[in-house]
Coordinates of C-alpha atoms in Angstrom, one line a residue:
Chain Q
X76 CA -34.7 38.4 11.6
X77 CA -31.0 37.4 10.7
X78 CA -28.9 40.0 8.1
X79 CA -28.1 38.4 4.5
X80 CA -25.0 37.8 5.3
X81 CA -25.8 35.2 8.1
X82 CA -28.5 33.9 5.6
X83 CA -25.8 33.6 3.1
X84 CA -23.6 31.6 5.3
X85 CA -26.4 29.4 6.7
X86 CA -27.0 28.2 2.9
X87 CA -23.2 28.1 2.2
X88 CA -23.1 25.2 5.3
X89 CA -25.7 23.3 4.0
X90 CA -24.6 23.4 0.4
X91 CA -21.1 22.5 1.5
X92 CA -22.0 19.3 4.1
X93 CA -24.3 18.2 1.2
X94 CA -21.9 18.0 -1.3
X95 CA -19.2 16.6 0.7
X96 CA -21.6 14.0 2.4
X97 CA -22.9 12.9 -0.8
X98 CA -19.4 12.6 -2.5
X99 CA -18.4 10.3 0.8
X100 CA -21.3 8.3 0.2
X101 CA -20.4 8.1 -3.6
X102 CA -17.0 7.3 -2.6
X103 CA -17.3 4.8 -0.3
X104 CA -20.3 2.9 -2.2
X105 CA -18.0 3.0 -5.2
X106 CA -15.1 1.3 -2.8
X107 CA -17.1 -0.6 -0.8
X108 CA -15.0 -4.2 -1.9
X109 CA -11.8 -2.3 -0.5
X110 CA -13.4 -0.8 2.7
X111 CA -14.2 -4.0 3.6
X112 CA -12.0 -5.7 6.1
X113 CA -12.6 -9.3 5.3
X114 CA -14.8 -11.5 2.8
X115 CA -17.2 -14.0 4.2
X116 CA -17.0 -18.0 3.0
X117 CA -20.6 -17.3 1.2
X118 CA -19.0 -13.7 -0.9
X119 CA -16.1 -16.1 -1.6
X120 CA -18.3 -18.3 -3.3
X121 CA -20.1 -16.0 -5.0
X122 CA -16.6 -14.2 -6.8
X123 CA -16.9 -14.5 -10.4
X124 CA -13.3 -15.8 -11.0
X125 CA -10.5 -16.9 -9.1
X126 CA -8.0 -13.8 -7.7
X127 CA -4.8 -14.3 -7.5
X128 CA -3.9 -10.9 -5.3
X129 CA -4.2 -11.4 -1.0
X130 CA -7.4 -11.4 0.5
X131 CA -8.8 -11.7 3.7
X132 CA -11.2 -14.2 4.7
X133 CA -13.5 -14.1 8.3
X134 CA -15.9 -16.3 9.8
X135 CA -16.3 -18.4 12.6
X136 CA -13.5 -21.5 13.1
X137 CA -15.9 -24.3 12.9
X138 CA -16.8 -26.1 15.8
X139 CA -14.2 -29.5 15.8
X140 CA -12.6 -29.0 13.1
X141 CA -8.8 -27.6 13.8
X142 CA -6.3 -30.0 13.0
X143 CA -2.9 -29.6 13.9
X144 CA 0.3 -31.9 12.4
X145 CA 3.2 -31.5 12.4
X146 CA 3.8 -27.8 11.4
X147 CA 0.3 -27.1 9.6
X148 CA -2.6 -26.2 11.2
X149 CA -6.2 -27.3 9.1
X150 CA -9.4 -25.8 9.9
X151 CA -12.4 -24.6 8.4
X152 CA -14.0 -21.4 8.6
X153 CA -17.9 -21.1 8.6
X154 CA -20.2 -18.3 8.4
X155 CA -23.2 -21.0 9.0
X156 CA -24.1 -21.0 4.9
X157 CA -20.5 -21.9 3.3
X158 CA -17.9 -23.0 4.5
X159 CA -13.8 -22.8 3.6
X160 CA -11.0 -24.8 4.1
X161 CA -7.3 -23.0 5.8
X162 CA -4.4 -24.2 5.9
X163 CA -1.6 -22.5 7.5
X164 CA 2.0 -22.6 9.4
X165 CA 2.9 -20.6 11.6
X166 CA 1.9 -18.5 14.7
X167 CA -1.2 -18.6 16.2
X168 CA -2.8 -15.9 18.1
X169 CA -3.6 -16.8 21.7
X170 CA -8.0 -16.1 21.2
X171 CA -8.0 -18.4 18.2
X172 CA -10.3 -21.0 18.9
X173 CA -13.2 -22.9 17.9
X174 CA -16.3 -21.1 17.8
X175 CA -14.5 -17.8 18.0
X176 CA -14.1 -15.7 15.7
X177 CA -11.3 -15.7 12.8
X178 CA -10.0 -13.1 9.9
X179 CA -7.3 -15.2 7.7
X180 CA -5.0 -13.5 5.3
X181 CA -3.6 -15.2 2.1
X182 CA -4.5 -16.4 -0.9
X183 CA -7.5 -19.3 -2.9
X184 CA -6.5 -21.9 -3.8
X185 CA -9.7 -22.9 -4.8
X186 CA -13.2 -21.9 -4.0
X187 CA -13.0 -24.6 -1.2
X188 CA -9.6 -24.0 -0.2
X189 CA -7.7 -21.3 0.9
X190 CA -3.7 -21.0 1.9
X191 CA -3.3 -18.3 5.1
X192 CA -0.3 -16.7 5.5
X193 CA -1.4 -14.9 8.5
X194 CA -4.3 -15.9 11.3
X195 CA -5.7 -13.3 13.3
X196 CA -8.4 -14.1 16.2
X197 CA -11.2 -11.6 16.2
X198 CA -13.1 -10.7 19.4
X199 CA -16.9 -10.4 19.6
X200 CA -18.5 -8.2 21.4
X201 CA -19.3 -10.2 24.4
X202 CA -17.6 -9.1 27.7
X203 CA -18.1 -11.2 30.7
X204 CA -16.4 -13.2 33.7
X205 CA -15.7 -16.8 33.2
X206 CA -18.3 -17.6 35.7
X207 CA -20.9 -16.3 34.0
X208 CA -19.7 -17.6 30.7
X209 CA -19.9 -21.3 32.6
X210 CA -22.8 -20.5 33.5
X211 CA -24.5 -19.9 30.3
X212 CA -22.7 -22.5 28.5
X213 CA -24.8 -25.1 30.8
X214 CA -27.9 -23.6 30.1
Chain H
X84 CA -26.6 38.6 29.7
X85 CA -24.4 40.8 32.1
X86 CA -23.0 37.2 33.7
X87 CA -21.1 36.4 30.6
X88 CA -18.8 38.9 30.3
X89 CA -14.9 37.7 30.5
X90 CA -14.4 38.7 33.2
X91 CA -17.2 36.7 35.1
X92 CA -16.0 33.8 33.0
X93 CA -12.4 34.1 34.0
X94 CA -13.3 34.2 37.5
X95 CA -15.8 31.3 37.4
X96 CA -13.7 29.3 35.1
X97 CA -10.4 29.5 37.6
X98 CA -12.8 29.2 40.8
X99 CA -14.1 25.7 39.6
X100 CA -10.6 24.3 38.5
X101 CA -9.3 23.4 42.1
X102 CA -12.9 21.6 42.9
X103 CA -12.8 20.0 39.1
X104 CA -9.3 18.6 40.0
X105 CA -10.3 17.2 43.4
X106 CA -13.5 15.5 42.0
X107 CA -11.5 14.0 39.0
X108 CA -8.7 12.8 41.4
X109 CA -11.4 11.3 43.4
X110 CA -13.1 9.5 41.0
X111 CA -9.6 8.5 39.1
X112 CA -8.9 6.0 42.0
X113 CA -12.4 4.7 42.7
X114 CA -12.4 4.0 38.8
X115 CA -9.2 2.3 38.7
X116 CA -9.4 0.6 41.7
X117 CA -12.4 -0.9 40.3
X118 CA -10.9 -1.4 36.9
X119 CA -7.3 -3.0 38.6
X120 CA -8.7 -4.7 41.6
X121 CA -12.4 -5.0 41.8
X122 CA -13.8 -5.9 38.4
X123 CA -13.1 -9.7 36.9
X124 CA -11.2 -10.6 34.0
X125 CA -12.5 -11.6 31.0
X126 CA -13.3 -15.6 30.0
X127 CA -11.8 -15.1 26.6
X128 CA -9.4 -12.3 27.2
X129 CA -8.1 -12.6 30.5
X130 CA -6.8 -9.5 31.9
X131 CA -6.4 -8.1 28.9
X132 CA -9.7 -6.7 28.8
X133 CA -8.9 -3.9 31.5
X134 CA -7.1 -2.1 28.6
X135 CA -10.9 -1.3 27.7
X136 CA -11.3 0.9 30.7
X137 CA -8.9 3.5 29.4
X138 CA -9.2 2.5 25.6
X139 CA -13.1 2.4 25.5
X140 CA -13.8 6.4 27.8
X141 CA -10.9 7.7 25.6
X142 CA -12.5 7.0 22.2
X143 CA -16.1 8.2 23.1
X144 CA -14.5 11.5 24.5
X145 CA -12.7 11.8 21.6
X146 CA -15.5 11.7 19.2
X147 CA -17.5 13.6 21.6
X148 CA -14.9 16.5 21.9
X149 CA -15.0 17.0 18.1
X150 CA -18.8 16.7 17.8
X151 CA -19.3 19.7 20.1
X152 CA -16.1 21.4 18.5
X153 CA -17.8 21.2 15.2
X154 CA -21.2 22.3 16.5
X155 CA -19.8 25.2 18.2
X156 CA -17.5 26.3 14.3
X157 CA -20.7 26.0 12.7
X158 CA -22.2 28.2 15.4
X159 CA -19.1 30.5 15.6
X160 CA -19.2 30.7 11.6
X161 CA -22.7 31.5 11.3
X162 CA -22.8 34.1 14.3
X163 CA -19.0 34.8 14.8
X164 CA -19.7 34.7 18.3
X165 CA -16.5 35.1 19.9
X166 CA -17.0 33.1 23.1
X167 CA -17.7 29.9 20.8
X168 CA -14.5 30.5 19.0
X169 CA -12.2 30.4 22.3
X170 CA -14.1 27.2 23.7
X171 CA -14.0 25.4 20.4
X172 CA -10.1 26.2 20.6
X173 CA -9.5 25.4 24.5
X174 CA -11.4 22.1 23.7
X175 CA -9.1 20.7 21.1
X176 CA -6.3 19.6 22.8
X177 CA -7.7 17.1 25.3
X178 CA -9.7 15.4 22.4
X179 CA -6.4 14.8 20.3
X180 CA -5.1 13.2 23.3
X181 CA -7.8 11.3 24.1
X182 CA -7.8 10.0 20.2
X183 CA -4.1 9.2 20.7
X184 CA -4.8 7.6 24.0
X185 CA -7.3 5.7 21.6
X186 CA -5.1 4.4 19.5
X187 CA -2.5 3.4 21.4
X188 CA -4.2 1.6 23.9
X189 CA -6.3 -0.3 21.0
X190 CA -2.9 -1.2 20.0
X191 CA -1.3 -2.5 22.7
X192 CA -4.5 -4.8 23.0
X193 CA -4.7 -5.8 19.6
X194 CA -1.2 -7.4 19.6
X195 CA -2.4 -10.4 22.5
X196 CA -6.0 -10.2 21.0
X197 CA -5.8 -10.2 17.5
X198 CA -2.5 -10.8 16.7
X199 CA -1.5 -7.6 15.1
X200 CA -0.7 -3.9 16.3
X201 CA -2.4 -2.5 13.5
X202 CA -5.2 -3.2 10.9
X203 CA -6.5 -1.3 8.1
X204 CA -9.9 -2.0 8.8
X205 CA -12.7 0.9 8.5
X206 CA -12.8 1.5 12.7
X207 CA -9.6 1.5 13.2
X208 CA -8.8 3.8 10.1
X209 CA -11.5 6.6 10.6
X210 CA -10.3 6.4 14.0
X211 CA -6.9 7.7 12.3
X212 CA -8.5 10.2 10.1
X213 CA -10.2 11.9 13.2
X214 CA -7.0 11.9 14.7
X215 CA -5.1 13.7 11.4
X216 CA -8.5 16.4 11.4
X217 CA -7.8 16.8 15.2
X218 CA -4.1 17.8 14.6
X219 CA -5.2 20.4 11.3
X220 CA -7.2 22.0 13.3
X221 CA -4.5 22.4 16.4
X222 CA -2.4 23.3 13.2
X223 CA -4.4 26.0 11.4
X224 CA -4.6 27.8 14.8
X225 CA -0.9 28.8 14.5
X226 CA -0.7 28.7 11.1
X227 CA -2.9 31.6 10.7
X228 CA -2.1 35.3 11.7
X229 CA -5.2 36.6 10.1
X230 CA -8.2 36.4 12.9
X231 CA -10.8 36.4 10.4
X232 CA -9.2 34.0 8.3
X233 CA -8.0 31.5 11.3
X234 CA -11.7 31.5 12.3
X235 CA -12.8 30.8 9.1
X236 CA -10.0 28.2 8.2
X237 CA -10.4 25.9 11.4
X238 CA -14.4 26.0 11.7
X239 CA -14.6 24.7 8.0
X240 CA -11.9 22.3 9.4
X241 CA -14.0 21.3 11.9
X242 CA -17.3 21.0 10.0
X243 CA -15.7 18.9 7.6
X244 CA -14.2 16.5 9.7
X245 CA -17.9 16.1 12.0
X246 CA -18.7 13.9 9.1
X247 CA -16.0 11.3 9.9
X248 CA -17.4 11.0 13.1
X249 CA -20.6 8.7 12.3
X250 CA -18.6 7.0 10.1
X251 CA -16.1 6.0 13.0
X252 CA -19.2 5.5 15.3
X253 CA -21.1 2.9 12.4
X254 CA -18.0 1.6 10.6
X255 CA -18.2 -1.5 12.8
X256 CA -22.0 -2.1 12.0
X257 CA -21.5 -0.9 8.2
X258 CA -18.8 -3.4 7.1
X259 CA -16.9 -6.2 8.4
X260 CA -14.2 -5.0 10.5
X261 CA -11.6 -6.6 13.0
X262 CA -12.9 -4.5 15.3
X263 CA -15.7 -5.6 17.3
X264 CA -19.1 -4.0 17.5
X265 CA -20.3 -1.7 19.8
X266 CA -20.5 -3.4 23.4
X267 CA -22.5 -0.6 25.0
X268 CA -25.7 0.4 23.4
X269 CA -28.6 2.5 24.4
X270 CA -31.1 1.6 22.5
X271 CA -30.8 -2.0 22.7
X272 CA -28.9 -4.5 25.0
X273 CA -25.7 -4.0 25.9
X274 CA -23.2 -7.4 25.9
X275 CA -20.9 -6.7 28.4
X276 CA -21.4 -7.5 32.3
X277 CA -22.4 -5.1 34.3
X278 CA -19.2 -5.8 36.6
X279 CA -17.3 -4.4 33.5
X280 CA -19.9 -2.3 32.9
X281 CA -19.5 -0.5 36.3
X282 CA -15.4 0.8 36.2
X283 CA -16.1 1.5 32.2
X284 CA -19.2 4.2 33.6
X285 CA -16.4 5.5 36.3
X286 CA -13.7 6.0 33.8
X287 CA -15.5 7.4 32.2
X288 CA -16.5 10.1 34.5
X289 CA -13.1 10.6 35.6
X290 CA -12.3 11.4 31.9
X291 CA -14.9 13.9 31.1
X292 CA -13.8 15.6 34.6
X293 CA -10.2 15.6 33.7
X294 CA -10.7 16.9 29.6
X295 CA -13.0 19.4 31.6
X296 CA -10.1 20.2 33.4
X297 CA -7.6 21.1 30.8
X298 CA -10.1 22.7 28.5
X299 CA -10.8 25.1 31.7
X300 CA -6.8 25.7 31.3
X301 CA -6.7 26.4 28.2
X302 CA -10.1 28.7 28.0
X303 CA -8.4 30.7 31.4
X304 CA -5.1 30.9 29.0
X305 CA -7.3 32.3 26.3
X306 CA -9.2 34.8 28.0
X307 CA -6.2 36.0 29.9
X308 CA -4.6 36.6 26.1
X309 CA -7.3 38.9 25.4
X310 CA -7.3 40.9 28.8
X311 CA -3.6 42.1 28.1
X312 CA -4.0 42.8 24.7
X313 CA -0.5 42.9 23.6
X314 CA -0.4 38.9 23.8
X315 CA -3.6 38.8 21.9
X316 CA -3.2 36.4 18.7
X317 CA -6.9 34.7 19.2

């Protein structure tokens, strides 16, 4: 139906994407702790030794539990199984709240306890108008 | 068969750009006039959320341009059909700007949103890689004097960067990301409003019409190189 040479080139496609989409995979399985943006409280907990380099930590900012004085802010960030203490100074982004989530940048202290350098508020992927978000908060 | 000869293209493709203009005009104002105006702000974001009626139409044209791009290289390596070649080429450009457009805007809402312009995260990086495989391709088109070598050269291009494209689409659901999940789904239910979800649909539109629009520009500017032959350079 089709010469050789488009036969040729049919297989040369589909030996090419193959390859290349099963070094990606490799790749990124390989790097998967990198491509990450953010550990959770519970894969914090499970490390096998303390790092000292920057990581990332996300979660939810448990309900009731930020605590500003002075110049430090305390709170505690959940992902429902662990949970971790933050403490940081400094800005704030204006979506950080409780309930909402959180990505924090620094480094452990201890498995418990975690010292941010940096706060960032991270938006779900909820989109609504506040009077429907009353609305379902009454429910 | 007869019906797609060049010249029938040419005359179709320059016919339709006047109408194309008026319809993407049209729906350009309805769209923002609901996205502006009409549409409510957000209960966590405020107004910052009408960023995502330019951010969100810009991303999924993007992606969608290079898809078809790639589908068309493979076609056009495969078959060489030279019709393929010229669209794959015409509908370049607009995508890269749409990915820019991307970018840009997801920037300027990040800063009030997350706190930062820019993130490392898997979305937002893929994002940037489609945009580099976007600009090789545009590249390798002058690059190249050779035709049968620039066809080759940018379809492989293409092919090659289709597979970052389900990697931008899944990063969000494959590992934790700043970015936030998909808003929109098909399959399942989607979690934004349908207020919002009504200016994002028109947006839309108006995007696809005006991408249409300048890929019909380009694709005249093509064919019109081949008819005088002298400016030919594919």
């Amino acid at each position: 139906m089709y010469g050789r040479k488009v036969k040729l080139r049919i297989l040369f496609l589909i030996v090419l994407l193959s390859s290349i989409i099963l070094t990606i995979f490799l790749v990124l399985k390989s790097l998967e702790e990198n491509v990450v943006y953010f550990l959770s409280p519970t894969e914090v907990k499970n490390l096998n030794e303390l790092t000292q380099d920057k990581i990332r930590i996300g979660g939810m900012v448990k309900k009731d539990s930020i605590n500003i004085n002075s110049d430090k802010i305390n709170f505690i960030i959940t992902d429902f199984n662990n949970e971790i203490n933050v403490v940081y100074s400094g800005l704030i982004p204006n979506l950080f709240q409780e309930s909402k989530g959180v990505v924090a940048e620094g480094f452990l202290k201890d498995k418990n306890y975690f010292n941010a350098e940096k706060i960032l508020a991270k938006h779900d992927e909820n989109y609504m108008p506040p009077n429907i978000k009353e609305q379902i908060g009454e429910k | 068969m007869k019906f797609f000869n060049q010249n029938n293209l040419f005359n179709l493709s320059f016919r339709s750009q006047k109408i194309i203009l008026i319809f993407f005009l049209l729906i350009l104002s309805i769209g923002l006039f609901e996205a502006l105006v009409l549409s409510p702000e957000d209960y966590l974001q405020g107004h910052a959320v009408r960023i995502m009626y330019v951010h969100v139409p810009s991303a999924w044209i993007s992606l969608g341009i290079f898809s078809l791009i790639a589908l068309l290289s493979v076609l056009v390596f495969i078959f060489k059909n030279k019709n393929f070649i010229l669209i794959a080429k015409s509908l370049a450009p607009s995508g890269f700007i749409f990915n820019i457009i991307a970018l840009v805007t997801g920037s300027i809402w990040g800063k009030p949103t997350w706190g930062t312009w820019w993130a490392w995260d898997a979305r937002i990086t893929s994002m940037l890689i489609l945009a580099l495989f976007y600009l090789m391709y545009l590249i390798a088109w002058r690059m190249f004097e050779n035709k049968n070598y620039v066809l080759k050269v940018t379809s492989l291009i293409a092919i090659f960067g289709v597979i970052n494209v389900p990697i931008v689409k899944f990063s969000v659901d494959w590992w934790s990301t700043l970015h936030q999940a998909s808003s929109v789904n098909l399959i399942s239910k989607s979690t934004i409003h349908p207020s919002m979800l009504i200016p994002l649909s028109i947006m839309t539109a108006a995007f696809v019409l005006f991408s249409l629009l300048i890929f019909l520009m380009k694709y005249n500017t093509e064919l019109i190189k081949i008819k005088n032959k002298g400016l030919d350079r594919l």
